Amino acid sequence: MENNSEQQKVFKMGWLDPRTGQVFEAGVAIFNQMYGEYYLKIFEDDGNGQYYLKPVSSDGNSATYRVERVLKNSRGHFLKRSNVGDGHSSAETDGNIFINYGSKYKTLVIYMED
């Protein structure tokens, strides 16, 4: 059995203000190799949802992603996932993943360097 830490890798996230270029700490993205997706732990989230980033397509030079929110019933049981945003990465983004989610004044970025 593989060690869980070998199956998951943690990346820093930041809110990028496209108007000023300033970056503010946003949370962490945890990549789960077994499922091929990132769990997004967003610090300013209200705690009512779980967010995941899944790759949708790749052409070798760039990749596109979708952001899904897990919807639960009043007892906390999983109902379904709902698409709430999208993202992209490429050579122009230095491999970092830029995510359109939440605000037109902030872009969520997953920084792929360690």
PDB file of C-alpha atoms in Angstrom:
ATOM      1  CA  MET A   1       0.000   0.000   0.000  1.00  0.00           C
ATOM      2  CA  GLU A   2       1.296   3.455  -0.950  1.00  0.00           C
ATOM      3  CA  ASN A   3       1.922   6.126   1.641  1.00  0.00           C
ATOM      4  CA  ASN A   4      -0.873   8.744   1.549  1.00  0.00           C
ATOM      5  CA  SER A   5       1.675  11.600   1.453  1.00  0.00           C
ATOM      6  CA  GLU A   6       3.062  10.125  -1.784  1.00  0.00           C
ATOM      7  CA  GLN A   7      -0.411  10.273  -3.330  1.00  0.00           C
ATOM      8  CA  GLN A   8      -1.064  13.903  -2.298  1.00  0.00           C
ATOM      9  CA  LYS A   9       0.957  17.026  -2.967  1.00  0.00           C
ATOM     10  CA  VAL A  10       0.212  20.488  -1.533  1.00  0.00           C
ATOM     11  CA  PHE A  11       0.510  23.726  -3.537  1.00  0.00           C
ATOM     12  CA  LYS A  12       0.067  27.326  -2.401  1.00  0.00           C
ATOM     13  CA  MET A  13      -2.809  29.389  -3.776  1.00  0.00           C
ATOM     14  CA  GLY A  14      -3.104  33.149  -4.092  1.00  0.00           C
ATOM     15  CA  TRP A  15      -5.707  35.711  -5.099  1.00  0.00           C
ATOM     16  CA  LEU A  16      -4.281  37.758  -7.969  1.00  0.00           C
ATOM     17  CA  ASP A  17      -5.778  41.221  -8.448  1.00  0.00           C
ATOM     18  CA  PRO A  18      -5.488  41.712 -12.237  1.00  0.00           C
ATOM     19  CA  ARG A  19      -5.848  45.488 -11.844  1.00  0.00           C
ATOM     20  CA  THR A  20      -2.767  45.889  -9.628  1.00  0.00           C
ATOM     21  CA  GLY A  21      -0.874  42.598  -9.966  1.00  0.00           C
ATOM     22  CA  GLN A  22      -0.910  42.152  -6.189  1.00  0.00           C
ATOM     23  CA  VAL A  23      -1.188  38.615  -4.814  1.00  0.00           C
ATOM     24  CA  PHE A  24      -2.811  37.767  -1.484  1.00  0.00           C
ATOM     25  CA  GLU A  25      -2.665  34.406   0.269  1.00  0.00           C
ATOM     26  CA  ALA A  26      -5.750  32.328  -0.601  1.00  0.00           C
ATOM     27  CA  GLY A  27      -5.207  28.804   0.720  1.00  0.00           C
ATOM     28  CA  VAL A  28      -3.806  25.542  -0.547  1.00  0.00           C
ATOM     29  CA  ALA A  29      -4.566  23.111  -3.342  1.00  0.00           C
ATOM     30  CA  ILE A  30      -4.027  19.463  -2.516  1.00  0.00           C
ATOM     31  CA  PHE A  31      -3.473  17.227  -5.540  1.00  0.00           C
ATOM     32  CA  ASN A  32      -4.773  13.696  -5.102  1.00  0.00           C
ATOM     33  CA  GLN A  33      -2.974  11.421  -7.549  1.00  0.00           C
ATOM     34  CA  MET A  34      -5.465   8.609  -7.131  1.00  0.00           C
ATOM     35  CA  TYR A  35      -8.382  10.764  -8.347  1.00  0.00           C
ATOM     36  CA  GLY A  36      -6.373  13.117 -10.587  1.00  0.00           C
ATOM     37  CA  GLU A  37      -7.881  16.254  -9.067  1.00  0.00           C
ATOM     38  CA  TYR A  38      -7.095  19.078  -6.671  1.00  0.00           C
ATOM     39  CA  TYR A  39      -9.014  19.726  -3.448  1.00  0.00           C
ATOM     40  CA  LEU A  40      -9.122  23.517  -2.969  1.00  0.00           C
ATOM     41  CA  LYS A  41      -8.902  24.681   0.639  1.00  0.00           C
ATOM     42  CA  ILE A  42      -9.848  28.341   0.239  1.00  0.00           C
ATOM     43  CA  PHE A  43      -9.183  30.317   3.433  1.00  0.00           C
ATOM     44  CA  GLU A  44     -12.010  32.835   2.982  1.00  0.00           C
ATOM     45  CA  ASP A  45     -14.604  30.178   2.097  1.00  0.00           C
ATOM     46  CA  ASP A  46     -17.723  30.082   4.274  1.00  0.00           C
ATOM     47  CA  GLY A  47     -17.195  26.380   4.979  1.00  0.00           C
ATOM     48  CA  ASN A  48     -20.463  25.334   3.341  1.00  0.00           C
ATOM     49  CA  GLY A  49     -18.849  23.798   0.289  1.00  0.00           C
ATOM     50  CA  GLN A  50     -15.985  21.656  -0.835  1.00  0.00           C
ATOM     51  CA  TYR A  51     -14.263  22.694  -4.043  1.00  0.00           C
ATOM     52  CA  TYR A  52     -12.352  20.525  -6.497  1.00  0.00           C
ATOM     53  CA  LEU A  53     -10.370  21.351  -9.627  1.00  0.00           C
ATOM     54  CA  LYS A  54     -10.373  18.690 -12.346  1.00  0.00           C
ATOM     55  CA  PRO A  55      -8.473  18.686 -15.642  1.00  0.00           C
ATOM     56  CA  VAL A  56     -10.812  18.694 -18.633  1.00  0.00           C
ATOM     57  CA  SER A  57      -8.450  18.709 -21.602  1.00  0.00           C
ATOM     58  CA  SER A  58      -4.817  19.075 -22.578  1.00  0.00           C
ATOM     59  CA  ASP A  59      -3.028  19.447 -25.897  1.00  0.00           C
ATOM     60  CA  GLY A  60       0.509  19.107 -24.559  1.00  0.00           C
ATOM     61  CA  ASN A  61       1.062  22.887 -24.465  1.00  0.00           C
ATOM     62  CA  SER A  62      -1.877  23.955 -22.336  1.00  0.00           C
ATOM     63  CA  ALA A  63      -4.576  22.481 -20.139  1.00  0.00           C
ATOM     64  CA  THR A  64      -8.098  23.482 -19.189  1.00  0.00           C
ATOM     65  CA  TYR A  65      -9.830  22.730 -15.906  1.00  0.00           C
ATOM     66  CA  ARG A  66     -13.235  22.987 -14.293  1.00  0.00           C
ATOM     67  CA  VAL A  67     -14.021  23.948 -10.704  1.00  0.00           C
ATOM     68  CA  GLU A  68     -16.687  21.857  -9.041  1.00  0.00           C
ATOM     69  CA  ARG A  69     -18.485  22.473  -5.767  1.00  0.00           C
ATOM     70  CA  VAL A  70     -19.791  19.507  -3.818  1.00  0.00           C
ATOM     71  CA  LEU A  71     -23.411  19.999  -2.850  1.00  0.00           C
ATOM     72  CA  LYS A  72     -24.649  18.275   0.299  1.00  0.00           C
ATOM     73  CA  ASN A  73     -28.051  17.869   1.910  1.00  0.00           C
ATOM     74  CA  SER A  74     -28.969  19.192   5.370  1.00  0.00           C
ATOM     75  CA  ARG A  75     -27.453  16.085   7.008  1.00  0.00           C
ATOM     76  CA  GLY A  76     -24.126  16.614   5.247  1.00  0.00           C
ATOM     77  CA  HIS A  77     -24.506  13.760   2.781  1.00  0.00           C
ATOM     78  CA  PHE A  78     -23.174  14.135  -0.768  1.00  0.00           C
ATOM     79  CA  LEU A  79     -25.824  15.032  -3.368  1.00  0.00           C
ATOM     80  CA  LYS A  80     -23.855  16.018  -6.468  1.00  0.00           C
ATOM     81  CA  ARG A  81     -21.091  18.173  -7.891  1.00  0.00           C
ATOM     82  CA  SER A  82     -21.881  21.443  -9.616  1.00  0.00           C
ATOM     83  CA  ASN A  83     -19.613  23.296 -12.073  1.00  0.00           C
ATOM     84  CA  VAL A  84     -18.824  26.769 -10.629  1.00  0.00           C
ATOM     85  CA  GLY A  85     -15.778  27.939 -12.594  1.00  0.00           C
ATOM     86  CA  ASP A  86     -12.965  27.136 -14.984  1.00  0.00           C
ATOM     87  CA  GLY A  87      -9.223  27.449 -15.258  1.00  0.00           C
ATOM     88  CA  HIS A  88      -6.233  27.124 -17.547  1.00  0.00           C
ATOM     89  CA  SER A  89      -2.490  26.598 -17.502  1.00  0.00           C
ATOM     90  CA  SER A  90       0.140  26.862 -20.211  1.00  0.00           C
ATOM     91  CA  ALA A  91       3.730  27.855 -20.893  1.00  0.00           C
ATOM     92  CA  GLU A  92       2.582  31.499 -20.709  1.00  0.00           C
ATOM     93  CA  THR A  93       1.413  30.942 -17.114  1.00  0.00           C
ATOM     94  CA  ASP A  94       4.683  29.140 -16.216  1.00  0.00           C
ATOM     95  CA  GLY A  95       2.556  26.054 -15.555  1.00  0.00           C
ATOM     96  CA  ASN A  96       0.627  27.848 -12.802  1.00  0.00           C
ATOM     97  CA  ILE A  97      -3.129  27.298 -12.921  1.00  0.00           C
ATOM     98  CA  PHE A  98      -5.277  30.439 -13.257  1.00  0.00           C
ATOM     99  CA  ILE A  99      -8.861  29.923 -12.091  1.00  0.00           C
ATOM    100  CA  ASN A 100     -11.901  32.066 -12.912  1.00  0.00           C
ATOM    101  CA  TYR A 101     -14.002  31.675  -9.822  1.00  0.00           C
ATOM    102  CA  GLY A 102     -15.818  34.043  -7.505  1.00  0.00           C
ATOM    103  CA  SER A 103     -14.889  37.573  -8.549  1.00  0.00           C
ATOM    104  CA  LYS A 104     -13.972  39.444 -11.696  1.00  0.00           C
ATOM    105  CA  TYR A 105     -11.570  41.468  -9.544  1.00  0.00           C
ATOM    106  CA  LYS A 106      -9.632  38.449  -8.266  1.00  0.00           C
ATOM    107  CA  THR A 107      -8.198  35.410 -10.018  1.00  0.00           C
ATOM    108  CA  LEU A 108      -7.379  32.341  -7.964  1.00  0.00           C
ATOM    109  CA  VAL A 109      -3.922  31.006  -8.866  1.00  0.00           C
ATOM    110  CA  ILE A 110      -2.345  27.675  -7.937  1.00  0.00           C
ATOM    111  CA  TYR A 111       1.430  28.125  -7.853  1.00  0.00           C
ATOM    112  CA  MET A 112       3.036  24.933  -9.103  1.00  0.00           C
ATOM    113  CA  GLU A 113       6.544  25.552  -7.757  1.00  0.00           C
ATOM    114  CA  ASP A 114       7.408  23.857  -4.481  1.00  0.00           C
TER     115      ASP A 114
END
